[in-house]
Amino acid sequence: ELRDNEREVAMAKPSGDAPPAAVEPPPTASICQQLDPKQAFRLYHTGLLSQRSDQSKRGKLEAWEYYTESNAKCTMAPSDLLNLAESRVNSIRSNDPAVVHELVAQTIEGLVYKVPFGYWNRRVRILTNSLNSSQLRIGREQRKKYERKLLEFMEWVKKERGFGYYQCDACGGRWKSGFSYEEIQQQCLQCGNFAKPYRIVDLESAAEREASEKGEP
């Protein structure tokens, strides 16, 4: 009985060496609560905070990804990703939160590595803007990596130029241009509206053009 009493006392007595119960840290305040109202409105209006606000149970999304209706992760279509990258590069400000700069940098990463072969001219324009004109904060090593990619893309731009056929959606005007690039708009001279080429063919040399005009093969 004495041994049983000692066991009960030992179980009832709190141990002085036991570690305290772990306390979960308080949840981090939402980024929008730390911003000036005008700045928060601008970031949401330009889409710079829309994707990172909620990761949900489906997992983390990269800047170039989206969820389908079946909850599958997919990479954005090239034109959508190019539009998103251009919008974010133009909208970023140097005093924006670091998480916003990280989002824009990831979008540029998608522009460089996730867009399929092609779209060289527009990729060069957006990447050049992000490196030179934009207020985006880019690390030294990351800048060097993008500058090397920019040189690579510029070599492809020379081969991407073609002869384009255009039709204005606003007034129906038609025109042709020997300085056409995929995904690059030209302005209609009749109404000022912008339109993308609906057809692009390879440029012909002078000899090839003369042969085609004469009907020679």
PDB file of C-alpha atoms in Angstrom:
ATOM      1  CA  GLU A   1       0.000   0.000   0.000  1.00  0.00           C
ATOM      2  CA  LEU A   2       2.861   2.374   0.824  1.00  0.00           C
ATOM      3  CA  ARG A   3       4.373   1.729  -2.616  1.00  0.00           C
ATOM      4  CA  ASP A   4       1.006   2.440  -4.269  1.00  0.00           C
ATOM      5  CA  ASN A   5       0.633   5.729  -2.355  1.00  0.00           C
ATOM      6  CA  GLU A   6       4.125   6.852  -3.436  1.00  0.00           C
ATOM      7  CA  ARG A   7       3.237   6.116  -7.057  1.00  0.00           C
ATOM      8  CA  GLU A   8       0.017   8.194  -6.822  1.00  0.00           C
ATOM      9  CA  VAL A   9       1.845  11.125  -5.223  1.00  0.00           C
ATOM     10  CA  ALA A  10       4.526  11.050  -7.944  1.00  0.00           C
ATOM     11  CA  MET A  11       1.901  11.083 -10.670  1.00  0.00           C
ATOM     12  CA  ALA A  12      -0.029  13.945  -9.068  1.00  0.00           C
ATOM     13  CA  LYS A  13       3.039  16.149  -8.404  1.00  0.00           C
ATOM     14  CA  PRO A  14       3.981  18.407 -11.339  1.00  0.00           C
ATOM     15  CA  SER A  15       7.527  17.963 -12.513  1.00  0.00           C
ATOM     16  CA  GLY A  16       9.722  21.049 -12.166  1.00  0.00           C
ATOM     17  CA  ASP A  17      11.837  20.005 -15.140  1.00  0.00           C
ATOM     18  CA  ALA A  18       8.968  19.614 -17.600  1.00  0.00           C
ATOM     19  CA  PRO A  19       9.155  22.070 -20.486  1.00  0.00           C
ATOM     20  CA  PRO A  20       6.352  24.623 -20.756  1.00  0.00           C
ATOM     21  CA  ALA A  21       3.630  23.979 -23.255  1.00  0.00           C
ATOM     22  CA  ALA A  22       4.380  25.345 -26.691  1.00  0.00           C
ATOM     23  CA  VAL A  23       2.511  28.544 -27.468  1.00  0.00           C
ATOM     24  CA  GLU A  24       1.584  29.159 -31.042  1.00  0.00           C
ATOM     25  CA  PRO A  25       2.657  32.549 -32.320  1.00  0.00           C
ATOM     26  CA  PRO A  26      -0.118  34.984 -33.116  1.00  0.00           C
ATOM     27  CA  PRO A  27      -1.181  35.008 -36.735  1.00  0.00           C
ATOM     28  CA  THR A  28       0.665  37.448 -38.933  1.00  0.00           C
ATOM     29  CA  ALA A  29      -1.323  40.509 -39.789  1.00  0.00           C
ATOM     30  CA  SER A  30      -2.598  40.700 -43.316  1.00  0.00           C
ATOM     31  CA  ILE A  31      -0.346  42.724 -45.584  1.00  0.00           C
ATOM     32  CA  CYS A  32      -3.213  45.017 -46.502  1.00  0.00           C
ATOM     33  CA  GLN A  33      -3.622  46.033 -42.836  1.00  0.00           C
ATOM     34  CA  GLN A  34      -0.031  47.323 -42.805  1.00  0.00           C
ATOM     35  CA  LEU A  35      -0.457  49.579 -45.820  1.00  0.00           C
ATOM     36  CA  ASP A  36      -1.701  53.071 -46.369  1.00  0.00           C
ATOM     37  CA  PRO A  37      -5.287  52.862 -47.691  1.00  0.00           C
ATOM     38  CA  LYS A  38      -4.348  54.568 -50.963  1.00  0.00           C
ATOM     39  CA  GLN A  39      -1.407  52.223 -51.465  1.00  0.00           C
ATOM     40  CA  ALA A  40      -3.537  49.164 -50.660  1.00  0.00           C
ATOM     41  CA  PHE A  41      -6.187  50.310 -53.147  1.00  0.00           C
ATOM     42  CA  ARG A  42      -3.569  50.792 -55.886  1.00  0.00           C
ATOM     43  CA  LEU A  43      -2.039  47.354 -55.266  1.00  0.00           C
ATOM     44  CA  TYR A  44      -5.399  45.596 -55.384  1.00  0.00           C
ATOM     45  CA  HIS A  45      -6.595  47.657 -58.344  1.00  0.00           C
ATOM     46  CA  THR A  46      -3.492  46.710 -60.358  1.00  0.00           C
ATOM     47  CA  GLY A  47      -3.666  43.047 -59.287  1.00  0.00           C
ATOM     48  CA  LEU A  48      -0.417  43.065 -57.323  1.00  0.00           C
ATOM     49  CA  LEU A  49      -2.031  41.598 -54.189  1.00  0.00           C
ATOM     50  CA  SER A  50      -4.844  39.515 -55.649  1.00  0.00           C
ATOM     51  CA  GLN A  51      -2.938  36.226 -56.050  1.00  0.00           C
ATOM     52  CA  ARG A  52      -1.068  36.153 -52.737  1.00  0.00           C
ATOM     53  CA  SER A  53      -3.978  37.052 -50.509  1.00  0.00           C
ATOM     54  CA  ASP A  54      -5.180  33.459 -50.042  1.00  0.00           C
ATOM     55  CA  GLN A  55      -3.287  30.272 -50.766  1.00  0.00           C
ATOM     56  CA  SER A  56      -6.213  28.096 -49.600  1.00  0.00           C
ATOM     57  CA  LYS A  57      -6.076  24.360 -48.946  1.00  0.00           C
ATOM     58  CA  ARG A  58      -5.167  23.593 -52.535  1.00  0.00           C
ATOM     59  CA  GLY A  59      -1.576  24.699 -52.058  1.00  0.00           C
ATOM     60  CA  LYS A  60       0.686  27.502 -53.122  1.00  0.00           C
ATOM     61  CA  LEU A  61       0.382  29.006 -56.571  1.00  0.00           C
ATOM     62  CA  GLU A  62       3.373  30.334 -58.456  1.00  0.00           C
ATOM     63  CA  ALA A  63       2.981  33.715 -60.102  1.00  0.00           C
ATOM     64  CA  TRP A  64       2.474  32.105 -63.531  1.00  0.00           C
ATOM     65  CA  GLU A  65      -0.036  29.444 -62.423  1.00  0.00           C
ATOM     66  CA  TYR A  66      -3.783  29.198 -61.941  1.00  0.00           C
ATOM     67  CA  TYR A  67      -6.286  26.591 -60.781  1.00  0.00           C
ATOM     68  CA  THR A  68      -8.682  24.956 -63.203  1.00  0.00           C
ATOM     69  CA  GLU A  69     -12.246  23.997 -62.260  1.00  0.00           C
ATOM     70  CA  SER A  70     -10.938  20.521 -61.403  1.00  0.00           C
ATOM     71  CA  ASN A  71      -8.397  22.038 -58.964  1.00  0.00           C
ATOM     72  CA  ALA A  72      -5.439  21.227 -61.228  1.00  0.00           C
ATOM     73  CA  LYS A  73      -2.496  23.608 -61.462  1.00  0.00           C
ATOM     74  CA  CYS A  74      -1.805  24.934 -64.942  1.00  0.00           C
ATOM     75  CA  THR A  75       0.561  27.462 -66.477  1.00  0.00           C
ATOM     76  CA  MET A  76      -1.101  30.553 -67.900  1.00  0.00           C
ATOM     77  CA  ALA A  77      -1.505  30.952 -71.630  1.00  0.00           C
ATOM     78  CA  PRO A  78       1.440  32.890 -73.121  1.00  0.00           C
ATOM     79  CA  SER A  79      -0.613  35.972 -74.002  1.00  0.00           C
ATOM     80  CA  ASP A  80      -2.173  36.088 -70.508  1.00  0.00           C
ATOM     81  CA  LEU A  81       1.204  35.713 -68.827  1.00  0.00           C
ATOM     82  CA  LEU A  82       2.733  38.417 -71.038  1.00  0.00           C
ATOM     83  CA  ASN A  83      -0.135  40.798 -70.256  1.00  0.00           C
ATOM     84  CA  LEU A  84       0.164  40.058 -66.539  1.00  0.00           C
ATOM     85  CA  ALA A  85       3.937  40.574 -66.500  1.00  0.00           C
ATOM     86  CA  GLU A  86       3.677  43.845 -68.415  1.00  0.00           C
ATOM     87  CA  SER A  87       0.949  45.165 -66.123  1.00  0.00           C
ATOM     88  CA  ARG A  88       2.839  44.262 -62.947  1.00  0.00           C
ATOM     89  CA  VAL A  89       6.159  45.662 -64.156  1.00  0.00           C
ATOM     90  CA  ASN A  90       4.459  48.968 -65.032  1.00  0.00           C
ATOM     91  CA  SER A  91       2.533  49.120 -61.742  1.00  0.00           C
ATOM     92  CA  ILE A  92       5.276  48.276 -59.215  1.00  0.00           C
ATOM     93  CA  ARG A  93       6.730  51.083 -57.098  1.00  0.00           C
ATOM     94  CA  SER A  94      10.027  51.112 -55.215  1.00  0.00           C
ATOM     95  CA  ASN A  95       8.321  51.657 -51.835  1.00  0.00           C
ATOM     96  CA  ASP A  96       5.901  48.737 -52.236  1.00  0.00           C
ATOM     97  CA  PRO A  97       6.218  45.855 -49.720  1.00  0.00           C
ATOM     98  CA  ALA A  98       8.885  43.234 -50.300  1.00  0.00           C
ATOM     99  CA  VAL A  99       6.228  40.545 -50.859  1.00  0.00           C
ATOM    100  CA  VAL A 100       4.899  42.539 -53.823  1.00  0.00           C
ATOM    101  CA  HIS A 101       8.375  42.889 -55.334  1.00  0.00           C
ATOM    102  CA  GLU A 102       8.816  39.136 -54.881  1.00  0.00           C
ATOM    103  CA  LEU A 103       5.531  38.496 -56.728  1.00  0.00           C
ATOM    104  CA  VAL A 104       6.579  40.687 -59.669  1.00  0.00           C
ATOM    105  CA  ALA A 105      10.016  39.044 -59.770  1.00  0.00           C
ATOM    106  CA  GLN A 106       8.353  35.608 -59.917  1.00  0.00           C
ATOM    107  CA  THR A 107       6.131  36.839 -62.751  1.00  0.00           C
ATOM    108  CA  ILE A 108       9.249  37.887 -64.670  1.00  0.00           C
ATOM    109  CA  GLU A 109      10.669  34.431 -63.931  1.00  0.00           C
ATOM    110  CA  GLY A 110       7.610  32.941 -65.595  1.00  0.00           C
ATOM    111  CA  LEU A 111       8.012  35.308 -68.544  1.00  0.00           C
ATOM    112  CA  VAL A 112      11.594  34.127 -69.046  1.00  0.00           C
ATOM    113  CA  TYR A 113      11.242  30.384 -68.446  1.00  0.00           C
ATOM    114  CA  LYS A 114       7.554  29.412 -68.719  1.00  0.00           C
ATOM    115  CA  VAL A 115       6.526  31.055 -71.995  1.00  0.00           C
ATOM    116  CA  PRO A 116       6.980  28.565 -74.853  1.00  0.00           C
ATOM    117  CA  PHE A 117       9.268  29.170 -77.797  1.00  0.00           C
ATOM    118  CA  GLY A 118       8.461  32.489 -79.454  1.00  0.00           C
ATOM    119  CA  TYR A 119       7.039  35.896 -78.468  1.00  0.00           C
ATOM    120  CA  TRP A 120      10.597  37.222 -78.521  1.00  0.00           C
ATOM    121  CA  ASN A 121       9.910  40.870 -79.302  1.00  0.00           C
ATOM    122  CA  ARG A 122       7.398  41.376 -76.538  1.00  0.00           C
ATOM    123  CA  ARG A 123       9.449  39.425 -74.024  1.00  0.00           C
ATOM    124  CA  VAL A 124      12.415  41.680 -74.842  1.00  0.00           C
ATOM    125  CA  ARG A 125      10.313  44.808 -74.307  1.00  0.00           C
ATOM    126  CA  ILE A 126       8.937  43.697 -70.939  1.00  0.00           C
ATOM    127  CA  LEU A 127      12.261  42.360 -69.692  1.00  0.00           C
ATOM    128  CA  THR A 128      14.092  45.518 -70.788  1.00  0.00           C
ATOM    129  CA  ASN A 129      11.514  47.644 -68.976  1.00  0.00           C
ATOM    130  CA  SER A 130      11.852  45.594 -65.793  1.00  0.00           C
ATOM    131  CA  LEU A 131      15.650  45.939 -65.814  1.00  0.00           C
ATOM    132  CA  ASN A 132      15.943  49.602 -66.802  1.00  0.00           C
ATOM    133  CA  SER A 133      12.767  51.656 -66.472  1.00  0.00           C
ATOM    134  CA  SER A 134      10.753  49.867 -63.807  1.00  0.00           C
ATOM    135  CA  GLN A 135      11.003  50.528 -60.066  1.00  0.00           C
ATOM    136  CA  LEU A 136      11.228  46.795 -59.429  1.00  0.00           C
ATOM    137  CA  ARG A 137      13.936  45.820 -56.936  1.00  0.00           C
ATOM    138  CA  ILE A 138      16.046  43.053 -58.478  1.00  0.00           C
ATOM    139  CA  GLY A 139      18.991  41.337 -56.818  1.00  0.00           C
ATOM    140  CA  ARG A 140      22.429  41.543 -58.356  1.00  0.00           C
ATOM    141  CA  GLU A 141      22.702  37.890 -59.378  1.00  0.00           C
ATOM    142  CA  GLN A 142      19.141  37.805 -60.631  1.00  0.00           C
ATOM    143  CA  ARG A 143      19.791  40.914 -62.738  1.00  0.00           C
ATOM    144  CA  LYS A 144      22.834  39.283 -64.331  1.00  0.00           C
ATOM    145  CA  LYS A 145      20.781  36.181 -65.145  1.00  0.00           C
ATOM    146  CA  TYR A 146      18.035  38.249 -66.775  1.00  0.00           C
ATOM    147  CA  GLU A 147      20.566  40.329 -68.732  1.00  0.00           C
ATOM    148  CA  ARG A 148      22.042  37.151 -70.215  1.00  0.00           C
ATOM    149  CA  LYS A 149      18.552  35.958 -71.148  1.00  0.00           C
ATOM    150  CA  LEU A 150      17.798  39.353 -72.669  1.00  0.00           C
ATOM    151  CA  LEU A 151      20.769  39.050 -75.024  1.00  0.00           C
ATOM    152  CA  GLU A 152      19.583  35.587 -76.011  1.00  0.00           C
ATOM    153  CA  PHE A 153      16.057  36.827 -76.712  1.00  0.00           C
ATOM    154  CA  MET A 154      17.333  39.760 -78.782  1.00  0.00           C
ATOM    155  CA  GLU A 155      19.066  37.343 -81.132  1.00  0.00           C
ATOM    156  CA  TRP A 156      15.722  35.665 -81.775  1.00  0.00           C
ATOM    157  CA  VAL A 157      13.935  38.994 -82.343  1.00  0.00           C
ATOM    158  CA  LYS A 158      15.857  39.435 -85.609  1.00  0.00           C
ATOM    159  CA  LYS A 159      14.390  36.151 -86.871  1.00  0.00           C
ATOM    160  CA  GLU A 160      10.859  36.785 -85.588  1.00  0.00           C
ATOM    161  CA  ARG A 161      10.036  39.827 -87.714  1.00  0.00           C
ATOM    162  CA  GLY A 162       7.556  39.081 -90.490  1.00  0.00           C
ATOM    163  CA  PHE A 163       5.074  40.574 -92.939  1.00  0.00           C
ATOM    164  CA  GLY A 164       1.781  41.113 -91.157  1.00  0.00           C
ATOM    165  CA  TYR A 165      -1.832  41.579 -92.189  1.00  0.00           C
ATOM    166  CA  TYR A 166      -4.061  43.719 -89.938  1.00  0.00           C
ATOM    167  CA  GLN A 167      -7.730  44.530 -89.608  1.00  0.00           C
ATOM    168  CA  CYS A 168      -9.088  47.110 -87.174  1.00  0.00           C
ATOM    169  CA  ASP A 169     -11.954  45.848 -85.013  1.00  0.00           C
ATOM    170  CA  ALA A 170     -13.279  49.376 -84.513  1.00  0.00           C
ATOM    171  CA  CYS A 171     -13.554  50.724 -88.088  1.00  0.00           C
ATOM    172  CA  GLY A 172     -12.762  47.692 -90.235  1.00  0.00           C
ATOM    173  CA  GLY A 173      -9.702  49.296 -91.792  1.00  0.00           C
ATOM    174  CA  ARG A 174      -7.084  46.975 -93.271  1.00  0.00           C
ATOM    175  CA  TRP A 175      -3.344  47.401 -93.725  1.00  0.00           C
ATOM    176  CA  LYS A 176      -0.103  45.484 -94.153  1.00  0.00           C
ATOM    177  CA  SER A 177       3.286  45.960 -92.546  1.00  0.00           C
ATOM    178  CA  GLY A 178       6.764  44.596 -93.087  1.00  0.00           C
ATOM    179  CA  PHE A 179       7.601  45.329 -89.432  1.00  0.00           C
ATOM    180  CA  SER A 180       5.248  42.880 -87.760  1.00  0.00           C
ATOM    181  CA  TYR A 181       5.803  40.810 -84.665  1.00  0.00           C
ATOM    182  CA  GLU A 182       3.565  38.315 -82.947  1.00  0.00           C
ATOM    183  CA  GLU A 183       1.547  39.787 -80.067  1.00  0.00           C
ATOM    184  CA  ILE A 184       2.652  43.359 -80.974  1.00  0.00           C
ATOM    185  CA  GLN A 185      -0.118  45.778 -81.859  1.00  0.00           C
ATOM    186  CA  GLN A 186      -0.044  48.486 -84.514  1.00  0.00           C
ATOM    187  CA  GLN A 187      -2.194  51.618 -84.601  1.00  0.00           C
ATOM    188  CA  CYS A 188      -4.886  52.069 -87.204  1.00  0.00           C
ATOM    189  CA  LEU A 189      -4.293  55.262 -89.220  1.00  0.00           C
ATOM    190  CA  GLN A 190      -8.037  55.794 -89.726  1.00  0.00           C
ATOM    191  CA  CYS A 191      -9.369  55.700 -86.159  1.00  0.00           C
ATOM    192  CA  GLY A 192      -6.318  55.296 -83.893  1.00  0.00           C
ATOM    193  CA  ASN A 193      -7.384  51.936 -82.498  1.00  0.00           C
ATOM    194  CA  PHE A 194      -4.711  49.257 -81.936  1.00  0.00           C
ATOM    195  CA  ALA A 195      -4.850  45.809 -83.498  1.00  0.00           C
ATOM    196  CA  LYS A 196      -2.701  42.683 -83.566  1.00  0.00           C
ATOM    197  CA  PRO A 197      -1.824  40.991 -86.852  1.00  0.00           C
ATOM    198  CA  TYR A 198      -4.267  38.246 -87.765  1.00  0.00           C
ATOM    199  CA  ARG A 199      -1.707  36.718 -90.120  1.00  0.00           C
ATOM    200  CA  ILE A 200       2.096  36.854 -90.353  1.00  0.00           C
ATOM    201  CA  VAL A 201       4.225  35.402 -93.138  1.00  0.00           C
ATOM    202  CA  ASP A 202       7.987  35.227 -93.503  1.00  0.00           C
ATOM    203  CA  LEU A 203       9.715  38.196 -95.067  1.00  0.00           C
ATOM    204  CA  GLU A 204      10.829  37.728 -98.639  1.00  0.00           C
ATOM    205  CA  SER A 205      14.139  38.840-100.035  1.00  0.00           C
ATOM    206  CA  ALA A 206      14.187  41.152-103.072  1.00  0.00           C
ATOM    207  CA  ALA A 207      14.943  38.236-105.371  1.00  0.00           C
ATOM    208  CA  GLU A 208      12.126  36.136-103.921  1.00  0.00           C
ATOM    209  CA  ARG A 209       9.668  39.011-104.232  1.00  0.00           C
ATOM    210  CA  GLU A 210      10.577  39.610-107.879  1.00  0.00           C
ATOM    211  CA  ALA A 211      10.226  35.897-108.622  1.00  0.00           C
ATOM    212  CA  SER A 212       6.796  35.736-107.005  1.00  0.00           C
ATOM    213  CA  GLU A 213       5.622  38.798-108.935  1.00  0.00           C
ATOM    214  CA  LYS A 214       6.718  37.166-112.185  1.00  0.00           C
ATOM    215  CA  GLY A 215       5.041  33.938-111.225  1.00  0.00           C
ATOM    216  CA  GLU A 216       8.281  32.010-111.134  1.00  0.00           C
ATOM    217  CA  PRO A 217       8.583  29.091-108.645  1.00  0.00           C
TER     218      PRO A 217
END
